Tab-separated table of C-alpha atoms and ligand atoms in Angstrom:
chain	number	residue	atom	x	y	z
A	1	MET	CA	-0.011	0.018	0.008
A	2	GLU	CA	1.143	3.585	-0.491
A	3	SER	CA	3.273	4.492	2.524
A	4	ASN	CA	1.414	7.777	3.144
A	5	ARG	CA	-2.008	6.100	3.145
A	6	LEU	CA	-4.305	5.119	6.001
A	7	TRP	CA	-5.964	1.698	5.891
A	8	HIS	CA	-9.648	1.719	4.925
A	9	ASP	CA	-12.148	-1.132	4.812
A	10	PRO	CA	-11.794	-2.493	1.236
A	11	VAL	CA	-14.101	-1.388	-1.588
A	12	VAL	CA	-13.382	-3.944	-4.321
A	13	GLU	CA	-14.369	-3.686	-7.929
A	14	ILE	CA	-13.939	-6.444	-10.530
A	15	PHE	CA	-12.346	-5.197	-13.717
A	16	SER	CA	-12.229	-8.337	-15.773
A	17	ASN	CA	-13.459	-11.773	-15.328
A	18	LEU	CA	-12.625	-14.808	-17.405
A	19	ILE	CA	-14.770	-17.827	-16.595
A	20	THR	CA	-14.464	-21.349	-17.953
A	21	PRO	CA	-17.748	-22.723	-16.561
A	22	GLY	CA	-17.297	-25.546	-14.108
A	23	VAL	CA	-13.506	-25.429	-14.355
A	24	ARG	CA	-12.033	-22.170	-13.263
A	25	CYS	CA	-12.326	-18.452	-13.164
A	26	SER	CA	-9.718	-15.758	-13.091
A	27	ALA	CA	-10.477	-12.165	-12.318
A	28	SER	CA	-8.716	-8.869	-11.975
A	29	ALA	CA	-9.886	-6.867	-8.961
A	30	TYR	CA	-9.056	-3.397	-7.621
A	31	ASP	CA	-9.489	-2.238	-4.028
A	32	LEU	CA	-10.481	1.384	-4.509
A	33	ALA	CA	-10.225	2.164	-0.810
A	34	ASN	CA	-6.560	1.111	-0.520
A	35	ARG	CA	-5.708	1.615	-4.197
A	36	ARG	CA	-4.355	-1.888	-4.813
A	37	TRP	CA	-4.774	-4.477	-7.559
A	38	TYR	CA	-5.479	-8.167	-7.025
A	39	ARG	CA	-5.683	-11.134	-9.276
A	40	LEU	CA	-8.029	-13.882	-8.346
A	41	LYS	CA	-8.141	-17.490	-9.528
A	42	VAL	CA	-10.887	-19.849	-8.519
A	43	ASP	CA	-10.363	-23.559	-9.142
A	44	ASP	CA	-13.593	-25.009	-7.937
A	45	ALA	CA	-16.301	-26.443	-10.085
A	46	GLU	CA	-18.865	-25.894	-7.346
A	47	VAL	CA	-18.492	-22.134	-7.360
A	48	VAL	CA	-20.264	-20.140	-10.071
A	49	PRO	CA	-18.664	-16.808	-9.506
A	50	ASP	CA	-20.370	-13.510	-10.350
A	51	ASP	CA	-18.859	-10.112	-9.746
A	52	ASP	CA	-20.470	-9.698	-6.312
A	53	TRP	CA	-19.095	-13.050	-5.154
A	54	LEU	CA	-15.661	-12.250	-6.559
A	55	SER	CA	-15.473	-8.764	-5.067
A	56	SER	CA	-16.715	-9.860	-1.640
A	57	THR	CA	-14.239	-12.754	-1.698
A	58	VAL	CA	-11.354	-10.425	-2.400
A	59	ALA	CA	-12.601	-7.935	0.216
A	60	LYS	CA	-12.841	-10.753	2.770
A	61	HIS	CA	-9.309	-11.800	1.991
A	62	VAL	CA	-7.947	-8.314	2.104
A	63	ARG	CA	-9.536	-7.854	5.497
A	64	ALA	CA	-8.077	-11.050	6.829
A	65	THR	CA	-4.316	-11.145	7.252
A	66	THR	CA	-3.953	-14.793	6.213
A	67	ALA	CA	-5.722	-16.983	3.736
A	68	ARG	CA	-7.715	-19.766	5.376
A	69	ALA	CA	-6.999	-23.423	4.700
A	70	GLY	CA	-9.787	-25.252	2.900
A	71	SER	CA	-10.927	-22.144	1.029
A	72	PRO	CA	-11.543	-22.633	-2.696
A	73	VAL	CA	-9.586	-19.416	-3.129
A	74	THR	CA	-5.805	-19.263	-2.975
A	75	PHE	CA	-3.705	-16.154	-2.616
A	76	GLU	CA	-0.056	-15.603	-3.198
A	77	THR	CA	1.954	-12.450	-3.339
A	78	LYS	CA	3.552	-11.442	-6.634
A	79	PRO	CA	5.573	-8.360	-7.472
A	80	ASP	CA	3.286	-5.356	-8.076
A	81	ASP	CA	4.102	-5.202	-11.795
A	82	ARG	CA	2.729	-8.737	-12.245
A	83	VAL	CA	-0.590	-7.676	-10.752
A	84	ASP	CA	-1.029	-3.956	-11.274
A	85	ARG	CA	-2.715	-2.571	-14.336
A	86	PRO	CA	-0.368	0.230	-15.257
A	87	ILE	CA	-1.430	3.701	-16.294
A	88	THR	CA	-0.081	3.833	-19.822
A	89	LYS	CA	-0.546	7.556	-20.599
A	90	SER	CA	0.806	10.507	-18.698
A	91	LEU	CA	0.378	14.238	-18.329
A	92	SER	CA	3.241	16.701	-17.863
A	93	TYR	CA	2.963	19.957	-15.964
A	94	GLY	CA	5.123	22.830	-14.824
A	95	GLY	CA	8.418	21.565	-16.298
A	96	SER	CA	11.658	23.561	-16.285
A	97	GLU	CA	11.094	24.843	-19.826
A	98	PRO	CA	9.351	28.196	-20.180
A	99	THR	CA	5.678	27.280	-19.816
A	100	THR	CA	2.282	28.820	-19.551
A	101	ASP	CA	1.439	26.543	-16.629
A	102	LYS	CA	0.220	28.752	-13.779
A	103	LEU	CA	-0.512	26.496	-10.839
A	104	PRO	CA	2.056	25.598	-8.181
A	105	THR	CA	3.265	22.033	-8.074
A	106	THR	CA	3.996	19.711	-5.165
A	107	THR	CA	5.074	16.059	-5.013
A	108	PHE	CA	3.044	13.043	-4.011
A	109	ASP	CA	5.315	12.307	-1.046
A	110	GLN	CA	4.292	15.668	0.501
A	111	LEU	CA	0.788	14.362	0.997
A	112	GLU	CA	0.135	12.680	4.351
A	113	SER	CA	-2.510	10.431	5.828
A	114	LEU	CA	-4.390	9.769	2.582
A	115	THR	CA	-7.714	8.205	3.185
A	116	TYR	CA	-10.446	7.101	0.812
A	117	ILE	CA	-13.421	9.288	-0.085
A	118	SER	CA	-14.468	7.790	-3.405
A	119	ARG	CA	-13.026	6.434	-6.616
A	120	SER	CA	-10.200	8.822	-7.455
A	121	ALA	CA	-10.591	11.087	-4.394
A	122	ASP	CA	-8.705	10.892	-1.092
A	123	ARG	CA	-8.768	13.178	1.888
A	124	CYS	CA	-5.273	14.027	3.069
A	125	THR	CA	-3.057	16.482	4.922
A	126	TRP	CA	-0.639	18.761	3.061
A	127	HIS	CA	1.625	21.083	5.059
A	128	GLY	CA	-0.860	20.794	7.919
A	129	LYS	CA	-3.885	21.657	5.738
A	130	ASP	CA	-6.969	19.495	5.381
A	131	CYS	CA	-7.051	18.693	1.651
A	132	VAL	CA	-8.537	16.483	-1.050
A	133	PHE	CA	-6.258	14.718	-3.565
A	134	LYS	CA	-8.010	13.840	-6.792
A	135	ARG	CA	-5.782	11.372	-8.600
A	136	ILE	CA	-5.173	9.959	-12.034
A	137	GLU	CA	-6.072	6.417	-11.109
A	138	PHE	CA	-6.699	5.044	-14.592
A	139	ASP	CA	-5.946	6.278	-18.085
A	140	VAL	CA	-9.477	7.687	-18.392
A	141	ASP	CA	-8.748	10.113	-15.571
A	142	ILE	CA	-6.065	12.011	-17.477
A	143	GLU	CA	-8.418	14.087	-19.570
A	144	PRO	CA	-10.707	15.193	-16.707
A	145	ILE	CA	-7.702	16.145	-14.560
A	146	ALA	CA	-6.145	18.111	-17.426
A	147	THR	CA	-9.524	19.907	-17.852
A	148	GLU	CA	-9.805	20.750	-14.145
A	149	ILE	CA	-6.326	22.324	-14.318
A	150	ARG	CA	-7.119	24.271	-17.529
A	151	ILE	CA	-10.304	25.698	-16.043
A	152	ARG	CA	-8.503	26.953	-12.942
A	153	GLU	CA	-5.980	28.630	-15.224
A	154	THR	CA	-8.762	30.299	-17.224
A	155	LEU	CA	-10.330	31.562	-14.067
A	156	MET	CA	-6.973	32.833	-12.810
A	157	ASP	CA	-6.604	34.819	-16.049
A	158	ALA	CA	-10.041	36.223	-15.565
A	159	ILE	CA	-9.323	37.235	-11.975
A	160	GLY	CA	-6.033	38.985	-12.871
A	161	PRO	CA	-3.689	40.268	-10.224
A	162	VAL	CA	-5.262	40.377	-6.737
A	163	GLY	CA	-3.510	40.500	-3.343
A	164	ASN	CA	0.010	39.334	-2.767
A	165	SER	CA	-0.180	35.613	-2.936
A	166	ILE	CA	-1.812	32.656	-4.656
A	167	ALA	CA	-3.960	32.267	-1.541
A	168	ASP	CA	-5.554	35.622	-2.366
A	169	VAL	CA	-6.237	34.450	-5.932
A	170	ASN	CA	-7.757	31.216	-4.631
A	171	ALA	CA	-9.956	33.114	-2.163
A	172	GLU	CA	-11.166	35.264	-5.018
A	173	MET	CA	-11.911	32.218	-7.145
A	174	THR	CA	-14.205	30.870	-4.437
A	175	ARG	CA	-15.797	34.271	-3.771
A	176	ARG	CA	-16.450	35.161	-7.417
A	177	PHE	CA	-17.133	31.787	-9.053
A	178	LEU	CA	-18.133	29.556	-6.077
A	179	VAL	CA	-15.561	27.075	-7.311
A	180	VAL	CA	-13.080	25.142	-5.195
A	181	PRO	CA	-9.551	26.179	-6.229
A	182	VAL	CA	-6.669	23.851	-6.986
A	183	LEU	CA	-3.872	24.430	-4.424
A	184	ALA	CA	-1.289	22.507	-6.400
A	185	VAL	CA	-0.781	20.061	-9.244
A	186	VAL	CA	0.689	16.908	-7.635
A	187	ILE	CA	3.677	15.335	-9.413
A	188	GLY	CA	4.647	11.694	-8.888
A	189	ILE	CA	8.394	11.309	-8.425
A	190	ASN	CA	9.194	7.788	-7.278
A	191	SER	CA	5.616	6.818	-6.667
A	192	LYS	CA	3.826	4.218	-8.713
A	193	PRO	CA	1.666	4.050	-10.745
A	194	TRP	CA	2.657	7.404	-12.298
A	195	LYS	CA	5.525	7.800	-14.738
A	196	PRO	CA	8.238	9.718	-12.808
A	197	GLY	CA	7.904	13.470	-13.066
A	198	THR	CA	4.350	13.414	-14.436
A	199	VAL	CA	1.055	14.550	-12.943
A	200	ALA	CA	-0.435	12.299	-10.279
A	201	GLY	CA	-3.455	14.452	-9.667
A	202	ILE	CA	-4.658	17.715	-8.168
A	203	LEU	CA	-4.756	18.980	-4.632
A	204	MET	CA	-7.711	21.062	-3.372
A	205	PRO	CA	-8.637	22.372	0.036
A	206	PHE	CA	-11.197	20.061	1.731
A	207	ALA	CA	-14.165	22.362	1.182
A	208	GLY	CA	-16.847	20.526	3.199
A	209	GLN	CA	-19.145	17.552	2.663
A	210	ASP	CA	-20.907	17.121	-0.681
A	211	LEU	CA	-24.675	17.476	-0.571
A	212	GLU	CA	-25.246	13.811	-1.406
A	213	ILE	CA	-23.314	12.763	1.656
A	214	LEU	CA	-24.965	15.415	3.799
A	215	ALA	CA	-28.432	14.390	2.722
A	216	ARG	CA	-27.630	10.722	3.387
A	217	ASP	CA	-26.302	11.415	6.839
A	218	ASN	CA	-29.101	13.814	7.695
A	219	THR	CA	-32.239	11.766	7.581
A	220	ASP	CA	-34.498	14.644	8.716
A	221	ALA	CA	-33.934	16.336	5.348
A	222	ALA	CA	-32.862	19.459	7.163
A	223	LEU	CA	-29.707	20.746	5.520
A	224	PRO	CA	-28.683	24.177	6.711
A	225	ILE	CA	-29.066	25.676	3.256
A	226	THR	CA	-30.147	29.289	2.959
A	227	GLU	CA	-31.684	31.325	0.122
A	228	LEU	CA	-28.646	33.611	0.207
A	229	GLN	CA	-26.381	30.619	-0.539
A	230	LEU	CA	-28.560	29.676	-3.483
A	231	ARG	CA	-28.490	33.216	-4.803
A	232	ASP	CA	-24.722	33.397	-4.442
A	233	LEU	CA	-24.327	30.140	-6.338
A	234	VAL	CA	-26.519	31.445	-9.195
A	235	ARG	CA	-24.263	34.526	-9.332
A	236	GLY	CA	-21.134	32.350	-9.372
A	237	VAL	CA	-22.317	30.091	-12.206
A	238	GLN	CA	-23.375	33.172	-14.172
A	239	GLU	CA	-19.822	34.551	-13.709
A	240	LEU	CA	-18.354	31.232	-14.864
A	241	GLY	CA	-20.430	31.437	-18.026
A	242	LYS	CA	-19.229	34.975	-18.636
A	243	CYS	CA	-15.674	33.652	-18.635
A	244	GLY	CA	-16.579	30.982	-21.155
A	245	VAL	CA	-16.435	28.178	-18.635
A	246	GLU	CA	-19.088	25.450	-18.521
A	247	HIS	CA	-19.082	23.340	-15.328
A	248	GLY	CA	-20.616	20.458	-17.175
A	249	ASP	CA	-22.031	18.455	-14.283
A	250	ILE	CA	-23.807	20.697	-11.767
A	251	LYS	CA	-25.419	18.202	-9.430
A	252	TYR	CA	-25.862	17.913	-5.679
A	253	TRP	CA	-23.009	15.391	-5.487
A	254	ASN	CA	-20.675	17.928	-7.064
A	255	THR	CA	-21.680	20.706	-4.685
A	256	VAL	CA	-20.197	21.019	-1.219
A	257	LEU	CA	-21.410	22.982	1.730
A	258	GLN	CA	-18.480	24.770	3.300
A	259	GLN	CA	-17.702	24.130	6.909
A	260	PRO	CA	-17.395	27.099	9.195
A	261	ALA	CA	-13.705	28.026	9.451
A	262	GLU	CA	-12.070	26.415	12.494
A	263	GLU	CA	-10.550	29.637	13.782
A	264	ASP	CA	-13.945	31.300	13.780
A	265	ASP	CA	-15.303	31.250	17.306
A	266	ASP	CA	-18.680	32.690	16.357
A	267	GLY	CA	-20.104	29.402	15.126
A	268	ALA	CA	-23.507	30.805	14.087
A	269	ALA	CA	-22.122	33.691	12.051
A	270	ALA	CA	-19.650	31.400	10.373
A	271	ALA	CA	-22.351	28.860	9.493
A	272	ALA	CA	-24.382	31.669	7.976
A	273	ALA	CA	-21.387	32.789	5.927
A	274	ALA	CA	-20.601	29.249	4.664
A	275	LYS	CA	-21.085	29.003	0.926
A	276	LEU	CA	-22.209	26.306	-1.471
A	277	VAL	CA	-19.257	25.692	-3.763
A	278	LEU	CA	-18.748	23.539	-6.856
A	279	ILE	CA	-16.247	20.743	-7.409
A	280	ASP	CA	-15.580	18.362	-10.298
A	281	LEU	CA	-15.336	20.933	-13.092
A	282	GLY	CA	-15.241	20.652	-16.825
A	283	SER	CA	-16.236	17.083	-17.731
A	284	VAL	CA	-19.550	17.490	-19.456
A	285	ALA	CA	-21.919	14.741	-18.400
A	286	PRO	CA	-23.709	12.700	-21.099
A	287	GLU	CA	-26.980	14.330	-22.231
A	288	TYR	CA	-26.191	17.369	-20.095
A	289	ASP	CA	-28.644	20.158	-20.615
A	290	GLY	CA	-26.282	23.047	-19.809
A	291	ASP	CA	-25.304	24.714	-16.540
A	292	ALA	CA	-28.356	26.990	-16.266
A	293	LYS	CA	-30.909	24.211	-16.395
A	294	ALA	CA	-28.830	21.899	-14.189
A	295	LEU	CA	-28.493	24.712	-11.665
A	296	GLY	CA	-32.274	25.247	-11.662
A	297	THR	CA	-32.738	21.521	-10.898
A	298	LEU	CA	-30.146	21.840	-8.114
A	299	LEU	CA	-32.018	24.754	-6.544
A	300	LEU	CA	-35.204	22.659	-6.362
A	301	TRP	CA	-33.237	19.718	-4.865
A	302	CYS	CA	-31.790	22.075	-2.254
A	303	LEU	CA	-35.215	23.443	-1.427
A	304	GLU	CA	-36.626	19.978	-0.761
A	305	HIS	CA	-33.628	19.019	1.415
A	306	ALA	CA	-33.359	22.308	3.325
A	307	ALA	CA	-34.339	22.851	6.921
A	308	PRO	CA	-37.963	23.935	7.532
A	309	THR	CA	-36.916	27.598	7.802
A	310	LEU	CA	-36.462	27.563	4.081
A	311	ARG	CA	-38.432	24.463	2.950
A	312	GLU	CA	-41.648	25.474	4.764
A	313	ASN	CA	-41.481	29.184	4.107
A	314	GLU	CA	-44.107	29.697	1.374
A	315	ALA	CA	-42.759	33.036	0.125
A	316	ALA	CA	-39.197	31.697	-0.065
A	317	ARG	CA	-40.438	28.552	-1.841
A	318	ALA	CA	-42.131	30.656	-4.437
A	319	ARG	CA	-38.976	32.650	-5.032
A	320	VAL	CA	-36.773	29.543	-5.419
A	321	HIS	CA	-39.316	28.053	-7.843
A	322	ALA	CA	-39.380	31.301	-9.840
A	323	ALA	CA	-35.563	31.282	-9.958
A	324	ALA	CA	-35.532	27.670	-11.164
A	325	ALA	CA	-38.101	28.497	-13.822
A	326	ALA	CA	-35.920	31.459	-14.991
A	327	LEU	CA	-32.904	29.164	-15.139
A	328	ALA	CA	-34.830	26.677	-17.231
A	329	GLU	CA	-34.989	29.574	-19.734
A	330	GLU	CA	-31.279	30.252	-19.131
A	331	ASP	CA	-32.131	33.687	-17.705
A	332	PHE	CA	-29.630	34.257	-14.911
A	333	ASP	CA	-30.599	37.902	-14.399
A	334	ALA	CA	-34.268	36.977	-13.832
A	335	ALA	CA	-33.229	34.163	-11.479
A	336	LEU	CA	-31.115	36.581	-9.461
A	337	LYS	CA	-33.988	39.053	-9.317
A	338	SER	CA	-36.320	36.328	-7.996
A	339	LEU	CA	-34.090	35.330	-5.111
A	340	SER	CA	-33.949	37.564	-2.139
A	341	PRO	CA	-30.588	39.194	-1.440
A	342	GLY	CA	-31.653	39.459	2.195
A	343	ASP	CA	-31.655	36.056	3.882
A	344	ALA	CA	-35.381	35.566	4.194
B	1	ATP	N1	-12.364	19.937	-2.646
B	1	ATP	C1	-13.175	18.993	-2.077
B	1	ATP	N2	-13.669	19.144	-0.852
B	1	ATP	C2	-14.438	18.206	-0.295
B	1	ATP	N3	-14.801	17.058	-0.878
B	1	ATP	C3	-14.353	16.846	-2.121
B	1	ATP	C4	-13.529	17.800	-2.797
B	1	ATP	N4	-13.206	17.296	-4.021
B	1	ATP	C5	-13.807	16.082	-4.087
B	1	ATP	N5	-14.500	15.814	-2.967
B	1	ATP	C6	-15.242	14.562	-2.665
B	1	ATP	O1	-14.812	13.551	-3.513
B	1	ATP	C7	-15.856	13.076	-4.362
B	1	ATP	C8	-15.296	12.821	-5.771
B	1	ATP	O2	-14.704	13.946	-6.316
B	1	ATP	P1	-15.171	14.540	-7.749
B	1	ATP	O3	-16.620	14.785	-7.745
B	1	ATP	O4	-14.279	15.714	-8.024
B	1	ATP	O5	-14.737	13.388	-8.769
B	1	ATP	P2	-15.638	12.195	-9.350
B	1	ATP	O6	-16.814	12.014	-8.519
B	1	ATP	O7	-14.695	11.109	-9.562
B	1	ATP	O8	-16.228	12.582	-10.663
B	1	ATP	P3	-17.667	12.092	-11.100
B	1	ATP	O9	-18.644	13.105	-10.486
B	1	ATP	O10	-17.599	12.107	-12.541
B	1	ATP	O11	-17.877	10.729	-10.479
B	1	ATP	C9	-16.914	14.199	-4.298
B	1	ATP	O12	-18.187	13.734	-4.540
B	1	ATP	C10	-16.744	14.711	-2.865
B	1	ATP	O13	-17.430	13.936	-1.956
B	2	MG	MG1	-18.212	14.100	-8.801
C-alpha cells in the first residue's frame, strides 16, 4: 500500500473476469479504498462466480491477514508489476522549460494520511492543511484532470492580479465563481503508478461535505441551506459562463457545503457565511442540458432538502421556484432578481 495512506475497509471492484464454466475463473480486482490491484483464480467447479461473489471474496481476504485453509480461493503475493494494471498515458505539468502553466506544483510524497473518499478522491493532509487529492487512477482520468487544471488557469486569467499571494487568488476564485480552487498540481516522483515526473493528480482544500453525503447522513432532510447561498451560487455560475467556462455536471453530489472556518469562534455567524461551492469541473456529463438548467434543478433539490426555515417558508419557496423557472430559460438575471438578497 502507499506508505502515506491510511488503511480503509476495502471497496473492491472487478475489472475483468474470465470464466471457464465448471472449471475455473480468473479475475482482476481493484481495491479502490486502498488503491491496490489483485488477481483472483478460482479452481472449484462448485463455485459459479459472479462479480459480487468475486469482489466480496477479495474484500474478505484483504480484511483477513492470512488466507484460510480449505478455502476454494488461494492467494499468493507477486511483485506489483505482475498484478497492477499500469497507467499507460501521462500528463506533464510545470516543467523547467518556459511554460504557460500557472498552478504551483507539489510532489506526491508531500501528502500525508491519505484516506479514501471515493473512486479517485482521497482526503489528506498537506503542510498541515486539510485537503482532497483527486488522482489519475486510470488512463481515463487524465483528460478530466487536465480539464480541471485548464479551467482553474482560465479563471486565474479572468481574476487577474489580486492581493500578494496565490492564496488571495484562490480566495477570489471561491468568492467570485463559487468554485473550489486547486492548491497545487501533484507530481509523482518515485511513486507508482505514475511515470516519474508526471502529474499524479490535483490537490484542493477540503471544502466541506458534498450535498449527497450530507443528505444521506441527515435523515431529517434538514440541511442548513439558505436562500442567500442559493443566490450566491446562481451569481457564481453566471460569472463562470461569462468567462466561457461550462461546469458540465452541476449536481448535488458535485456541490459542497463549506464548513465554518475552524478559527472562527462565532459558530452561528460562520455557518451563515458558509457557501455552497462547486467541485468536479469541466467534464460534461452525457446528455447534459447546460449549466443553467442543471442549476435550476439543483435549486429545487436544495429546497426539498433544506431545513424547515427555508423548505416550509411559502414566500421563499415561491422565489426559489421562480428562480428555477428562470434558469430553465437560461435567464440568470431573472433568477437573481427572483431570489432575495436578504436572507429571508
Ligand atoms: N475539494 C473537495 N472538498 C471536499 N470534498 C471533495 C472535494 N473534491 C472532491 N470531494 C469529494 O470527492 C468526491 C469525488 O470527487 P469529484 O466529484 O471531483 O470526482 P468524481 O466524482 O470522480 O467525478 P464524477 O462526479 O464524474 O464521479 C466528491 O463527490 C466529494 O465527496
Ligand atoms: Mg463528482
